Coordinates of C-alpha atoms and ligand atoms in Angstrom, one line a residue:
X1306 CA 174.4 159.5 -6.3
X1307 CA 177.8 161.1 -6.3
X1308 CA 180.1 160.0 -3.8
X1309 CA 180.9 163.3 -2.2
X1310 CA 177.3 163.9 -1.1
X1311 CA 176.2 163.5 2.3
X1312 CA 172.8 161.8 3.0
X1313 CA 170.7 164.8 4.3
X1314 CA 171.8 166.0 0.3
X1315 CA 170.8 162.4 -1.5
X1316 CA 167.4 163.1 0.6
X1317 CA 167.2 166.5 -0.7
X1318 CA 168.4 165.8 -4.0
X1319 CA 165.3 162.5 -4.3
X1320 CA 163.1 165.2 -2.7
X1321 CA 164.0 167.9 -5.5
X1322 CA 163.9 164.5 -8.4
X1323 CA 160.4 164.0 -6.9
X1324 CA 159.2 168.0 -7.7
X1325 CA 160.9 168.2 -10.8
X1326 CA 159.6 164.9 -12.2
X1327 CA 156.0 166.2 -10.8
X1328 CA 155.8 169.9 -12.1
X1329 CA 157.7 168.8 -15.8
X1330 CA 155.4 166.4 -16.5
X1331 CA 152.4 168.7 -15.8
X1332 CA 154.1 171.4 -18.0
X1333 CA 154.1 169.0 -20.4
X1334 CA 150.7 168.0 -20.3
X1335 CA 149.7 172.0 -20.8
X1336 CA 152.3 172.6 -23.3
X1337 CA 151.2 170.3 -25.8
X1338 CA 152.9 171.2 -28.7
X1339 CA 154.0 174.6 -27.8
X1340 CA 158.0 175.2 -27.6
X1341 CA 158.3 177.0 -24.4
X1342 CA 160.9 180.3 -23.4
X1343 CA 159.7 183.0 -20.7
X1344 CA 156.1 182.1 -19.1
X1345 CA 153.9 185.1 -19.1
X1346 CA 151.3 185.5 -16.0
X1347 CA 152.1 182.2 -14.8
X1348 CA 151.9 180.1 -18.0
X1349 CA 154.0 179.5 -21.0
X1350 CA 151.7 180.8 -23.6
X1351 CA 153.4 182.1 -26.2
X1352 CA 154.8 179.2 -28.7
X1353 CA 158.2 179.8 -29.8
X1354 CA 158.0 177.5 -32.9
X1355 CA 155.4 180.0 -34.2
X1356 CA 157.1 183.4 -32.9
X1357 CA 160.5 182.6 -34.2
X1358 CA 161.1 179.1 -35.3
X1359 CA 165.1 179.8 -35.6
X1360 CA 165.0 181.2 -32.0
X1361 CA 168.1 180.0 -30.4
X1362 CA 166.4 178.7 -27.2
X1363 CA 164.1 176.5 -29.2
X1364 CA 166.1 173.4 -28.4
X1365 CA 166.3 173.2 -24.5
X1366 CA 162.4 172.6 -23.6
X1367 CA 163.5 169.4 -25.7
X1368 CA 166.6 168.7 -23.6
X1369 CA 164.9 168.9 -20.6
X1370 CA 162.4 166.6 -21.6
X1371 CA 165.2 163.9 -23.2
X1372 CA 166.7 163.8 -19.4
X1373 CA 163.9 163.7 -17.8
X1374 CA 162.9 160.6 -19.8
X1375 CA 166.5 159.0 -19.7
X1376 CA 165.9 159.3 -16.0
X1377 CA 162.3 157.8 -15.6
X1378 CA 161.7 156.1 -18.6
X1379 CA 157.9 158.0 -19.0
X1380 CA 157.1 158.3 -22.8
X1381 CA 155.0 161.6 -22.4
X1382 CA 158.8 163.3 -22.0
X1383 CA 160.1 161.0 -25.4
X1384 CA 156.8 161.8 -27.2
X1385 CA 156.9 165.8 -26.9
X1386 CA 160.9 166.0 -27.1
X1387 CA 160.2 164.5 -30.4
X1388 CA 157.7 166.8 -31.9
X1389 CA 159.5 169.9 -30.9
X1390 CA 162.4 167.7 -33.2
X1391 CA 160.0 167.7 -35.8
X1392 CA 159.0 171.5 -35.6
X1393 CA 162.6 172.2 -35.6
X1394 CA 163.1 170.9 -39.5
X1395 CA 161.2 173.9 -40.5
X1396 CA 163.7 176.3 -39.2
X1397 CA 166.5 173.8 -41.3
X1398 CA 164.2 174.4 -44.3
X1399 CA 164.3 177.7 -44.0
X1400 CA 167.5 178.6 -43.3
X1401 CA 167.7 182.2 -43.5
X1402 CA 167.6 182.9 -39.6
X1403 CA 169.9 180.3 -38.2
X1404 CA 173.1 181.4 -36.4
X1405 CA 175.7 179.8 -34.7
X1406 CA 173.4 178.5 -31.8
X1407 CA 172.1 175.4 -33.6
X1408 CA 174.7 174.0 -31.7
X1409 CA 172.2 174.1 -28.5
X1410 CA 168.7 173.5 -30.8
X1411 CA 169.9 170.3 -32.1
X1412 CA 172.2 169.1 -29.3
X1413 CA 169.1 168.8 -27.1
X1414 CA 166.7 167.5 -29.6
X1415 CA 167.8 165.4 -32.8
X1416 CA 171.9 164.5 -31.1
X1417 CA 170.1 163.4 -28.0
X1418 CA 167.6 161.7 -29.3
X1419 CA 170.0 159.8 -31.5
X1420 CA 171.7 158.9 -28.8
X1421 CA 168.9 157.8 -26.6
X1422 CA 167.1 156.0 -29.4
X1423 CA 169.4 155.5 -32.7
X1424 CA 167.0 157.4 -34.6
X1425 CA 168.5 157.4 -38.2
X1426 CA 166.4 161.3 -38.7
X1427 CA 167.5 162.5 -36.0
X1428 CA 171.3 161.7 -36.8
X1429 CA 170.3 163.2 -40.1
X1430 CA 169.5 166.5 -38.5
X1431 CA 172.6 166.3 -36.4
X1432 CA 174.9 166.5 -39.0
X1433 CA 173.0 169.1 -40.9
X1434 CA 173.0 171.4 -38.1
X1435 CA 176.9 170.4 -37.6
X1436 CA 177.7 171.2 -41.4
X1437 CA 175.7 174.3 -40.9
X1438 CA 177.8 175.1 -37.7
X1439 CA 180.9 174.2 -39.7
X1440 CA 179.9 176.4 -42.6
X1441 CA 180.2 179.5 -40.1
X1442 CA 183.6 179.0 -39.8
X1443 CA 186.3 182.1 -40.9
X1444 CA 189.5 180.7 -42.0
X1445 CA 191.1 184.3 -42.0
X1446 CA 190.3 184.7 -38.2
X1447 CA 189.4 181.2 -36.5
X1448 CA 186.5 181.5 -35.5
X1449 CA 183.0 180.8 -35.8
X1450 CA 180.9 183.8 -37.1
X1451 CA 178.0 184.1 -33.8
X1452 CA 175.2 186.1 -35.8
X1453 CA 174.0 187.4 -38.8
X1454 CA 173.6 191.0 -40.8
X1455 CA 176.8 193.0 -40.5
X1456 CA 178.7 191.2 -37.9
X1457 CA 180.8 188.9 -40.0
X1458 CA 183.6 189.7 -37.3
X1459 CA 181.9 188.4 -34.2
X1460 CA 182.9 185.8 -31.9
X1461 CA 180.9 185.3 -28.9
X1462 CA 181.5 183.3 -25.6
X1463 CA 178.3 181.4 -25.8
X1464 CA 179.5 179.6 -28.6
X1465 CA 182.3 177.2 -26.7
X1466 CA 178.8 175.3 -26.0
X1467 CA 177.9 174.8 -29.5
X1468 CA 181.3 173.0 -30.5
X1469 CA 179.7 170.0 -28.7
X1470 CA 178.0 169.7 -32.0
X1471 CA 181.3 169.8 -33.9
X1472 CA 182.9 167.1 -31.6
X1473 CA 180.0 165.1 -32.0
X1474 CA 180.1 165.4 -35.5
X1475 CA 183.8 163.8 -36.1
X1476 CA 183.2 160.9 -33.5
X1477 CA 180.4 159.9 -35.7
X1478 CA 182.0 160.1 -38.7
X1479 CA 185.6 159.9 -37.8
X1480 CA 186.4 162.7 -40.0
X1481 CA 188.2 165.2 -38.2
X1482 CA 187.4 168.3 -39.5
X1483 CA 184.4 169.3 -37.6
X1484 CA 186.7 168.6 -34.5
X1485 CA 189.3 170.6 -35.5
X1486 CA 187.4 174.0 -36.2
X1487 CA 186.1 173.4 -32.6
X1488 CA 189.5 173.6 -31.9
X1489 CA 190.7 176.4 -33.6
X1490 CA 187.4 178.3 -32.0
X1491 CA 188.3 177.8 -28.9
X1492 CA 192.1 178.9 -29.3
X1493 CA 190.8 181.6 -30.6
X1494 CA 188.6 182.3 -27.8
X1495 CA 191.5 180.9 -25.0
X1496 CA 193.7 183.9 -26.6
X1497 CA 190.2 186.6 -27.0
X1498 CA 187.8 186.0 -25.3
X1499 CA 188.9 185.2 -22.0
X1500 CA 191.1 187.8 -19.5
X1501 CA 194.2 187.6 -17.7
X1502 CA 192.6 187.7 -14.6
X1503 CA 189.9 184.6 -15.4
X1504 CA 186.9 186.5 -16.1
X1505 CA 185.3 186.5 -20.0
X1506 CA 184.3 189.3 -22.9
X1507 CA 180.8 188.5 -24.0
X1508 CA 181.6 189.7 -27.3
X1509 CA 185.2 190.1 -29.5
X1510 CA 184.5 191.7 -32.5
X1511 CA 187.3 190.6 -34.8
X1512 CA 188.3 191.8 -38.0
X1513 CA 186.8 189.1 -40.4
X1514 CA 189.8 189.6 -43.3
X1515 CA 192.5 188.8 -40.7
X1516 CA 190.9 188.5 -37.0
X1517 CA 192.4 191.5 -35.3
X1518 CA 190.5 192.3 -32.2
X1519 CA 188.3 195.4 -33.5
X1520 CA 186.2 195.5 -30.3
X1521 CA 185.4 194.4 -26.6
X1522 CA 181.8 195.4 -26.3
X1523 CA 179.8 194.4 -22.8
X1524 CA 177.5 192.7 -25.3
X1525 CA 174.3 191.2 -22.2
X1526 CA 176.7 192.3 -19.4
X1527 CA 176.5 195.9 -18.0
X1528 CA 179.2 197.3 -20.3
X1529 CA 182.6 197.4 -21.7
X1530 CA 185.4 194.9 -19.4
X1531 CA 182.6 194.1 -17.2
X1532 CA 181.7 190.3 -16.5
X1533 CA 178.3 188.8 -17.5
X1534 CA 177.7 186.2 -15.4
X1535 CA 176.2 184.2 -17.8
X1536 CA 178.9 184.6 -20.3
X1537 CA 181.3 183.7 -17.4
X1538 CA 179.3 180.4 -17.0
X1539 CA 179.2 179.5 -20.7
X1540 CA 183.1 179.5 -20.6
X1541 CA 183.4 177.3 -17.5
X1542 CA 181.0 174.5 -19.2
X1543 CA 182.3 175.5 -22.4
X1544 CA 186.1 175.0 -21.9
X1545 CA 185.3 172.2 -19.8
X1546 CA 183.5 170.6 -22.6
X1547 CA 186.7 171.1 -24.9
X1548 CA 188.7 169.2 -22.5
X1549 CA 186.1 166.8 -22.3
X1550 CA 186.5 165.6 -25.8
X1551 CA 190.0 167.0 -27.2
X1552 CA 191.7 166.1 -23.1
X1553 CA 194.0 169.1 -24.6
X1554 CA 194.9 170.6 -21.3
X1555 CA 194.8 174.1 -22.0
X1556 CA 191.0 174.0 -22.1
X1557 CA 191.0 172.6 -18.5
X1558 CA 193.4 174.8 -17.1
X1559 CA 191.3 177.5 -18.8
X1560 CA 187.7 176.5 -17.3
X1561 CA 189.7 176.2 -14.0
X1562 CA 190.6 179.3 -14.1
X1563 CA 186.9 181.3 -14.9
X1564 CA 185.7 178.6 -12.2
X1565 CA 187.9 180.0 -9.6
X1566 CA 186.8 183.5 -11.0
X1567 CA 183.0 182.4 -10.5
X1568 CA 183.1 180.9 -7.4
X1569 CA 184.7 183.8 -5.8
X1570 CA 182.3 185.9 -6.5
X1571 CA 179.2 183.7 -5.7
X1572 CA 180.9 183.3 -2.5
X1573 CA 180.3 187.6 -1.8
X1574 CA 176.7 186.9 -2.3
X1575 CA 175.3 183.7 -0.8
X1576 CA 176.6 181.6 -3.8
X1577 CA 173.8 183.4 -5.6
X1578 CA 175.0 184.8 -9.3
X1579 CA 174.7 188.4 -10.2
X1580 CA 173.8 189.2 -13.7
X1581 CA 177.2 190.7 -14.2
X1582 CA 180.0 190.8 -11.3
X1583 CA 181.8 194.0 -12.4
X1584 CA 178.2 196.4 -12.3
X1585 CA 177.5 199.3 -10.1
X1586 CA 175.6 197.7 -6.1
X1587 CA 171.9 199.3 -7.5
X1588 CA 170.1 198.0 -8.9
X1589 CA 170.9 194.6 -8.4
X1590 CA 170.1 192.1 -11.1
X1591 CA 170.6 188.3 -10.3
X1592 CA 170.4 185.6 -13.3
X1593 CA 170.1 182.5 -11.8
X1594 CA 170.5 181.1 -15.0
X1595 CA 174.2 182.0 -14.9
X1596 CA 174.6 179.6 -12.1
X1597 CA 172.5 176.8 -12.7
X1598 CA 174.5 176.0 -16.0
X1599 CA 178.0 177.0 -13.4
X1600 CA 177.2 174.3 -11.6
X1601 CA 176.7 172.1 -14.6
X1602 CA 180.5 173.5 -15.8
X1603 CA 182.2 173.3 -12.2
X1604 CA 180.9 169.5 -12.4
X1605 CA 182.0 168.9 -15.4
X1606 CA 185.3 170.7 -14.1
X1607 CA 185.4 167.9 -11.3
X1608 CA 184.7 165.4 -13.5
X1609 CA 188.5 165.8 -14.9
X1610 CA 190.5 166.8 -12.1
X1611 CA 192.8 164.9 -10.1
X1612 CA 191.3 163.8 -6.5
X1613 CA 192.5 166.7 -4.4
X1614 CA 191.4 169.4 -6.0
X1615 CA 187.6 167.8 -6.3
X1616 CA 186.3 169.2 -3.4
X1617 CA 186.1 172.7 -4.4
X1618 CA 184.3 172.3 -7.8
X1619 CA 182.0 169.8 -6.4
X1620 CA 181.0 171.6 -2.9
X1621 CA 181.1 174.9 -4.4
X1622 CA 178.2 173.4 -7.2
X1623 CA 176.2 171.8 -4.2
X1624 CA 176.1 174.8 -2.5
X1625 CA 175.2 177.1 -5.4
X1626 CA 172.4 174.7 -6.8
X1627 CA 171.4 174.5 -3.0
X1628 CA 170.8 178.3 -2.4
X1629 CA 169.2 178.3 -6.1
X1630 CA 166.7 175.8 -5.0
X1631 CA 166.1 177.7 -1.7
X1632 CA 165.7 180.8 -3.2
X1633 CA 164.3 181.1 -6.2
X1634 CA 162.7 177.7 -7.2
X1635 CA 158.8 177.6 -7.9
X1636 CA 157.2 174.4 -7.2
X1637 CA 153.9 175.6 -8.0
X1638 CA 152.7 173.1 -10.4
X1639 CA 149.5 175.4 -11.4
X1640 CA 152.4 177.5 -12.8
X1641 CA 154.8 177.2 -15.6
X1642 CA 158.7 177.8 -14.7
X1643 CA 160.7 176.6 -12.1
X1644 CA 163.9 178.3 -11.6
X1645 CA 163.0 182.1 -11.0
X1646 CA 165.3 185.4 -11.3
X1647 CA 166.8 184.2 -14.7
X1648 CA 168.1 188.0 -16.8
X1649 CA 167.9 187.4 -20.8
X1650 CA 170.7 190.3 -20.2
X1651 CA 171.9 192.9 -17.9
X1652 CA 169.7 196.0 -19.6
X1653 CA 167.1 193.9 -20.8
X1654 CA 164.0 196.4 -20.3
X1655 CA 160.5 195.5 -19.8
X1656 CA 159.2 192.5 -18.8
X1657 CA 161.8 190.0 -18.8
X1658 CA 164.0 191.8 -15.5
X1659 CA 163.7 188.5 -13.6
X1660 CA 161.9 185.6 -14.9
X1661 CA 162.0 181.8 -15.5
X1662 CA 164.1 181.1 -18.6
X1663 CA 163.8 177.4 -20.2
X1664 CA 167.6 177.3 -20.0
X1665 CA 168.0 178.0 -16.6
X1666 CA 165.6 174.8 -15.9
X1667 CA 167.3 172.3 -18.4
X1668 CA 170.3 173.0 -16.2
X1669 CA 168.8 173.4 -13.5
X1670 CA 167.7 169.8 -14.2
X1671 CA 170.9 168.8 -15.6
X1672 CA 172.5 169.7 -12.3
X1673 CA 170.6 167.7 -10.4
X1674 CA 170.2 164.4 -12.4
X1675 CA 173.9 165.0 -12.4
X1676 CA 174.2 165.1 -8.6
X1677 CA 172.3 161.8 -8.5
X1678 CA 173.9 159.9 -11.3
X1679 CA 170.8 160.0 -13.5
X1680 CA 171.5 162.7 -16.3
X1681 CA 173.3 161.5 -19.9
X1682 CA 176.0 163.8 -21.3
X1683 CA 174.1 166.0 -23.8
X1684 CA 177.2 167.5 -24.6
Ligands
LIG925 N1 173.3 184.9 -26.1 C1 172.8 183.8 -25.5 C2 172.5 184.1 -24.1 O1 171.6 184.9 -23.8 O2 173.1 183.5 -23.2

C-alpha cells in the first residue's frame, strides 16, 4: 500500500481488490474469446476482434487482464490476455487500418506480456508495432501522423500515451531512435497542443510540408478552445510518462501544469470529471473515463516530485477514484462493466451517452493496484 493512505483507505482499497478480482474473473469466464469495448444490455456481446480488428481499444481488455494476473497470479487472466495477443497479429497482417494507437494495443498485450513472461513473440510484436509507430513519424513537422485518409497533418493529444511504445522500443534495443521521435512528438505537442493556461487541444491540424498550425478543432470535446476532459487526462499521464523515461523536466513541469488545470475543475464538481470543462451547464455529460486514467497520470505525477508537493497529486487521485467508485461503479457481477458514465466523446449520439468503456476499467484498475502496490508499469 502506498504510504500516504490512511487505514479506513487500505480497507477500502482490499475491499474494492476483492470486487474487482471477483467480477474480472467472471467477465472473463463469459468473454471467452471475445475482445470486449461498450457492453450492450448488460453484457459485452459484440466481439471487437470481429467488428474491427484494428479498433484502437482492442488492446486494454488485455491490459486489464495482464494486471490483474501480476496481482494474483490466476492463469485464467494470463491465458485470455494471451489469445486476444494472438487475435491481434491479424490486424498486423493486415495493416491497412492501423493508426497511431498501436501504441495502446500492443503496450497492453504483446510489451506486457513480454515483460511478465519473456515471451520471445510477444517481443516480436512489440517491435513491429514500435516500427509501425515510428513509420508515422513526419520529419517536416515532428510529429506523429494520429489517423488515416486525408489527415496527413494531424497530431492528436491521445498520442503522448503511445510513445511508451517508442521508449520501450530503444531500452530494448539501445538504439535511440525510437526514443528520440518520442521526443520530438512531444515538443511538438509541449509547444501545440497544450495552452498557456494548462488546459489541452484535442486535435492540431498541422501543415504536413512544414508543421504550421492549420487548425484547433474541438475534435471529442464540445468545440473549438474547449477542454475534453479526456484529452486533458491523456496529457497529464502522457507528459508524465515522458518524464518518466526521458527525466527531461519540461515534460514534468508540463503534466504539472494540465494536473493543476484538472484538479481544479474536478474540485467544482465532487472530483467527478465532465466530458469537457469549457461546455455549456445542460446537458451535462460526465466521462468517468477521463478521470480514472487522471488519477493514473496525477500518480504518476507524484511518483516524480519532490516530498512537499506529494500531497496534492496523491490526495487529489484518492479522492477522485473514491467518488468514481461511489458513484458510478457496478459491482453486479451478472453484468459486464464496471466503471459507468464513461463518454466515447462529447456529441457522441445514440447509445453510447454514458456507458462502461474497457478503458475506463483498465485504469480504473490500474489506479487501484497502484494505490496498493500491486500494479506493474505498463507504460
Ligand atoms: N481518441 C481516443 C479517445 O477516445 O480517447
Amino acid at each position: 500500500m502506498k504510504d500516504f493512505l490512511q487505514e479506513k483507505d487500505e480497507e477500502w482499497l482490499q475491499e474494492i481488490f476483492e470486487k474487482l478480482d471477483r467480477k474480472v474473473m467472471r467477465e472473463c469466464g463469459r468473454l471467452e474469446d471475445r475482445i470486449p469495448y461498450i457492453p450492450v444490455n448488460g453484457r459485452y456481446s459484440e466481439d471487437w476482434g470481429e467488428k474491427d480488428i484494428a479498433w484502437w481499444t482492442n488492446g486494454f481488455w488485455g491490459g486489464l487482464l495482464w494486471q490483474m494476473y501480476h496481482a494474483t497470479n490466476r492463469p485464467e487472466y494470463r491465458r485470455s490476455a494471451e489469445r486476444v495477443e494472438e487475435r491481434l497479429d491479424r490486424s498486423l497482417e493486415e495493416y491497412e487500418n492501423l493508426y497511431h494507437d498501436v501504441g495502446f494495443m500492443w503496450m497492453h498485450t504483446a510489451v506486457a506480456d513480454y515483460s511478465l513472461t519473456g515471451n520471445r513473440k510477444s517481443y516480436v510484436r512489440g517491435q513491429h508495432a514500435a516500427n509501425l509507430l515510428a513509420g508515422r513519424f513526419n520529419v517536416l513537422g515532428n510529429y506523429i501522423r494520429a489517423w488515416n485518409d486525408d489527415k496527413a497533418g494531424w497530431m492528436i493529444v491521445d498520442c503522448l500515451m503511445n510513445l511508451s511504445l517508442l521508449y520501450w522500443a530503444t531500452e530494448q534495443t539501445d538504439d535511440p531512435r525510437f526514443a528520440a521521435i518520442a521526443r520530438r512528438h512531444a515538443d511538438t505537442a509541449l509547444e501545440k497542443v497544450l495552452r498557456p493556461d494548462g488546459s489541452c487541444n484535442h486535435i492540431a491540424i498541422l501543415n504536413p510540408e512544414t508543421g504550421e498550425v492549420e487548425g484547433l478543432p474541438g475534435g471529442q470535446g464540445y468545440g473549438e478552445g474547449s477542454a475534453w476532459s479526456r484529452g486533458q487526462a491523456w496529457a497529464v499521464y502522457g507528459f508524465a510518462i515522458s518524464y518518466a523515461h526521458t527525466k527531461e523536466q519540461r515534460y514534468l513541469d508540463a503534466a504539472k501544469r494540465v494536473a493543476h488545470y484538472f484538479i481544479a475543475n474536478v474540485a467544482m464538481h465532487d472530483y467527478l470529471p465532465l466530458s469537457d470543462f469549457r461546455a455549456p451547464k445542460e446537458p451535462l455529460y460526465y466521462d468517468s473515463t477521463a478521470g480514472a486514467c487522471a488519477v493514473c497520470g496525477l500518480l504518476e505525477v507524484a511518483a516524480h516530485v519532490p516530498e512537499l508537493e506529494k500531497p496534492l497529486y496523491e490526495q487529489s487521485a484518492l479522492r477522485m477514484l473514491r467518488a468514481l467508485e461511489e458513484n458510478f461503479c457496478n459491482w453486479n457481477e451478472e453484468e459486464d462493466g464496471i466503471l459507468g458514465m464513461g463518454k466515447v466523446a462529447y456529441h457522441e449520439e445514440g447509445d453510447r451517452q454514458q456507458v462502461p468503456i474497457i478503458y475506463g476499467d483498465y485504469f480504473f484498475a490500474e489506479a487501484v493496484l497502484r494505490l496498493m502496490g500491486k500494479d506493474f508499469f505498463i507504460w
